[in-house]
């Protein structure tokens, strides 16, 4: 069976502030996908909702009390972002699945017949981190890479604590002590790793890699199994 990689791509990565950076980032991601395809490896990108998710949820929040309904808005945004990347890959003839799967099982099957599968969220109650961890388990990936907009998992929230330490290697239990385990985030709320994803990784014994996805070079290192700048999380 060909090697299968699963990457959770934070939605914020698609929209760096400067338009020129957006194009460079997408072009480098596309190069990486083409390179993996050329080597016969399979790649699933699980894309977050970023700005459209936050905007949509904020817009509806005064009129909606059910978190599940707000989650549905977030899921729609993740699928929009997934479609953006899917079409960019299709444009250059990449073997990317033409549908955006709604479930882990659908994604797993599409990975059998395509080199690249792009998807967003699935059901309410978790974020795309959890979808990526579950898919990584289903396709027997070596680890699940979480590409986000911070360099590492920190010992505490670096936005509020000057003495927060960047961690290079932790266990899933240690990560869970920082993020919490199995407690859903509020719709649209953000954390370095979703506590539901930590639970999913514990359930399946999945290793994680957290890195700054703004630098595609780091993602490349992690995909190649090289040492990378970021946090390795051992099951
Ligand atoms: P994201 O996966 O984008 O959240 O889902 P995130 O990881 O915190 O944000 P970014 O993109 O990395 O910045 C956005 C929202 O969509 C809903 C949740 O409300 C989540 O907060 N969602 C997403 C689901 O309910 N289920 C899913 O499978 C995915």
XYZ file of C-alpha atoms and ligand atoms in Angstrom:
264
model
C 0.000 0.000 0.000
C 1.333 3.468 -0.823
C 2.346 5.770 2.012
C -0.564 7.922 3.229
C -0.185 11.318 4.825
C -2.847 13.344 6.587
C -2.404 17.060 7.270
C -4.799 19.353 9.139
C -4.335 22.801 7.603
C -5.520 25.657 9.836
C -7.968 27.868 7.946
C -5.946 31.000 8.766
C -3.091 29.698 6.575
C -5.106 30.357 3.412
C -5.333 34.063 4.086
C -2.051 35.649 5.131
C -2.444 39.439 5.348
C -0.591 40.218 2.138
C -2.081 38.988 -1.142
C 1.384 38.167 -2.558
C 2.035 35.840 0.402
C -1.256 34.049 -0.237
C -0.242 33.181 -3.745
C 3.265 32.096 -2.745
C 1.912 29.879 0.020
C -0.655 28.207 -2.252
C 1.919 27.743 -5.015
C 4.346 26.053 -2.588
C 1.616 23.819 -1.182
C 0.668 22.835 -4.714
C 4.308 22.025 -5.533
C 4.491 19.818 -2.471
C 1.307 17.928 -3.449
C 2.620 17.406 -6.988
C 5.958 16.168 -5.613
C 4.246 13.629 -3.320
C 2.018 12.472 -6.175
C 5.118 12.045 -8.371
C 6.563 9.756 -5.682
C 3.381 7.668 -5.554
C 2.461 8.887 -2.080
C -1.070 9.833 -1.007
C -2.048 13.048 0.734
C -5.225 14.124 2.519
C -5.562 17.806 3.362
C -8.182 18.568 6.024
C -8.787 22.281 5.773
C -10.037 24.563 8.582
C -12.618 27.316 8.265
C -10.513 30.328 9.314
C -11.998 33.748 8.596
C -15.225 32.668 6.815
C -16.030 30.324 9.718
C -15.518 33.063 12.309
C -17.460 35.604 10.241
C -20.394 33.270 9.571
C -20.604 32.123 13.199
C -20.377 35.724 14.500
C -23.071 36.823 12.065
C -25.534 34.135 13.194
C -24.621 33.919 16.900
C -27.081 36.607 18.148
C -29.957 34.725 16.476
C -28.945 31.105 17.223
C -28.548 29.482 20.631
C -27.746 25.952 19.483
C -23.981 25.267 19.253
C -24.734 22.514 16.735
C -26.329 25.002 14.350
C -23.348 27.315 14.678
C -21.056 24.339 14.071
C -22.918 23.669 10.790
C -22.004 27.186 9.655
C -18.375 26.508 10.584
C -18.451 23.214 8.635
C -19.785 25.008 5.526
C -16.812 27.422 5.763
C -14.312 24.553 6.044
C -15.814 23.035 2.892
C -15.543 26.369 1.084
C -11.828 26.576 1.964
C -11.360 22.923 0.988
C -12.946 23.651 -2.392
C -10.547 26.562 -2.954
C -7.521 24.289 -2.481
C -9.087 21.376 -4.382
C -9.743 23.543 -7.444
C -6.263 25.075 -7.325
C -4.811 21.565 -7.403
C -7.197 20.404 -10.153
C -6.180 23.406 -12.270
C -2.695 21.965 -12.875
C -3.893 18.430 -13.503
C -3.134 17.055 -10.054
C -4.907 13.754 -9.318
C -7.195 15.309 -6.710
C -10.610 13.814 -5.853
C -13.392 15.819 -7.521
C -15.673 15.545 -4.501
C -15.159 16.963 -1.028
C -15.952 14.011 1.242
C -18.505 14.436 4.038
C -17.285 11.531 6.161
C -14.041 9.850 7.192
C -15.110 6.663 5.407
C -15.776 8.543 2.160
C -12.369 10.210 2.450
C -10.664 6.863 3.103
C -12.252 5.356 -0.016
C -11.338 8.386 -2.157
C -7.725 7.998 -1.011
C -7.736 4.528 -2.580
C -8.452 5.976 -6.023
C -6.724 9.408 -5.910
C -3.367 10.765 -4.848
C -4.844 13.826 -3.174
C -8.086 14.270 -1.231
C -9.123 17.634 0.183
C -11.865 17.885 2.786
C -13.202 20.114 5.541
C -15.323 19.255 8.558
C -17.797 16.394 9.002
C -20.257 16.727 11.883
C -20.826 19.221 14.736
C -18.975 18.908 18.023
C -15.315 19.093 17.028
C -12.928 20.885 14.644
C -11.046 19.764 11.558
C -8.098 18.723 13.810
C -10.305 15.869 15.044
C -11.357 14.944 11.506
C -7.674 14.780 10.500
C -6.685 12.615 13.487
C -9.551 10.194 12.800
C -8.714 10.011 9.095
C -5.028 9.418 9.920
C -6.140 6.450 12.031
C -8.444 5.128 9.292
C -5.714 5.181 6.604
C -2.923 4.052 8.945
C -0.838 7.178 8.550
C 2.408 7.256 10.553
C 1.305 10.457 12.241
C -1.179 13.283 11.839
C 0.412 16.622 11.026
C -1.343 19.690 12.410
C -0.175 22.713 10.442
C -1.231 25.860 12.246
C -0.132 29.474 12.675
C 2.080 29.041 15.747
C 5.542 27.496 15.861
C 5.002 24.954 18.666
C 2.729 23.764 21.389
C 3.566 25.990 24.375
C 3.563 24.998 28.047
C 0.871 27.675 28.556
C -0.863 30.245 26.364
C 1.986 32.490 25.112
C -0.500 35.333 24.473
C -1.090 35.603 28.223
C 2.087 34.227 29.811
C 5.569 35.676 29.145
C 7.184 32.578 30.649
C 5.404 30.150 28.260
C 7.909 27.606 26.933
C 7.947 26.233 23.363
C 7.865 22.426 23.643
C 9.661 20.234 21.116
C 8.565 16.801 22.330
C 5.664 15.843 24.590
C 3.428 12.848 25.172
C -0.291 12.910 24.342
C -0.987 12.925 28.079
C 1.199 15.984 28.551
C -0.545 17.685 25.613
C -3.915 16.810 27.150
C -2.870 18.428 30.445
C -2.281 21.670 28.492
C -5.286 21.654 26.120
C -7.829 19.517 27.981
C -9.130 16.187 26.671
C -12.479 15.359 25.080
C -14.177 18.661 25.895
C -15.659 20.340 22.794
C -14.581 23.917 22.082
C -17.241 26.594 21.591
C -18.227 26.952 17.897
C -15.513 29.008 16.185
C -13.205 28.953 19.249
C -9.556 28.209 18.639
C -6.872 26.188 20.483
C -3.445 24.945 19.387
C -4.937 21.435 19.240
C -8.671 20.756 19.686
C -9.206 18.762 22.960
C -11.502 16.434 20.987
C -8.578 15.717 18.641
C -6.359 14.909 21.635
C -9.018 12.423 22.756
C -9.212 10.932 19.233
C -5.409 10.565 19.141
C -5.452 8.848 22.555
C -8.219 6.495 21.363
C -6.261 5.364 18.296
C -2.689 5.746 19.620
C -1.902 8.322 16.893
C 1.310 10.384 17.017
C 0.908 14.086 16.179
C 3.205 16.731 14.744
C 2.352 20.386 15.336
C 4.176 22.941 13.188
C 3.893 26.383 11.644
C 2.135 25.773 8.323
C 2.996 29.261 7.062
C 6.412 27.781 6.216
C 5.766 24.963 3.718
C 9.404 23.877 4.203
C 8.543 22.717 7.733
C 5.585 20.739 6.430
C 7.858 19.172 3.825
C 10.377 18.139 6.537
C 7.646 16.501 8.635
C 6.200 14.700 5.585
C 9.658 13.398 4.697
C 10.095 12.084 8.243
C 13.006 14.489 8.832
C 13.494 16.414 12.068
C 11.269 19.507 11.844
C 10.868 22.723 13.790
C 7.708 22.233 15.840
C 6.336 19.853 18.472
C 6.386 16.070 18.203
C 3.633 14.439 20.247
C 4.095 10.759 21.026
C 1.135 8.494 21.712
P -12.011 24.642 12.225
O -11.595 23.253 12.119
O -11.622 25.615 11.217
O -11.628 25.232 13.666
O -13.587 24.673 12.341
P -10.165 25.707 14.122
O -9.223 24.603 13.879
O -10.309 26.212 15.508
O -9.881 26.990 13.233
P -8.756 27.290 12.127
O -9.429 27.089 10.802
O -7.617 26.342 12.343
O -8.409 28.713 12.369
C -14.325 25.885 12.436
C -15.618 25.604 13.147
O -16.432 24.730 12.360
C -17.130 23.794 13.171
C -16.812 24.185 14.619
O -17.779 25.133 15.038
C -15.460 24.862 14.486
O -15.205 25.778 15.530
N -16.748 22.393 12.796
C -15.651 22.157 12.030
C -17.538 21.316 13.193
O -18.525 21.494 13.911
N -17.199 20.044 12.790
C -16.124 19.792 12.018
O -15.863 18.615 11.657
C -15.324 20.876 11.643
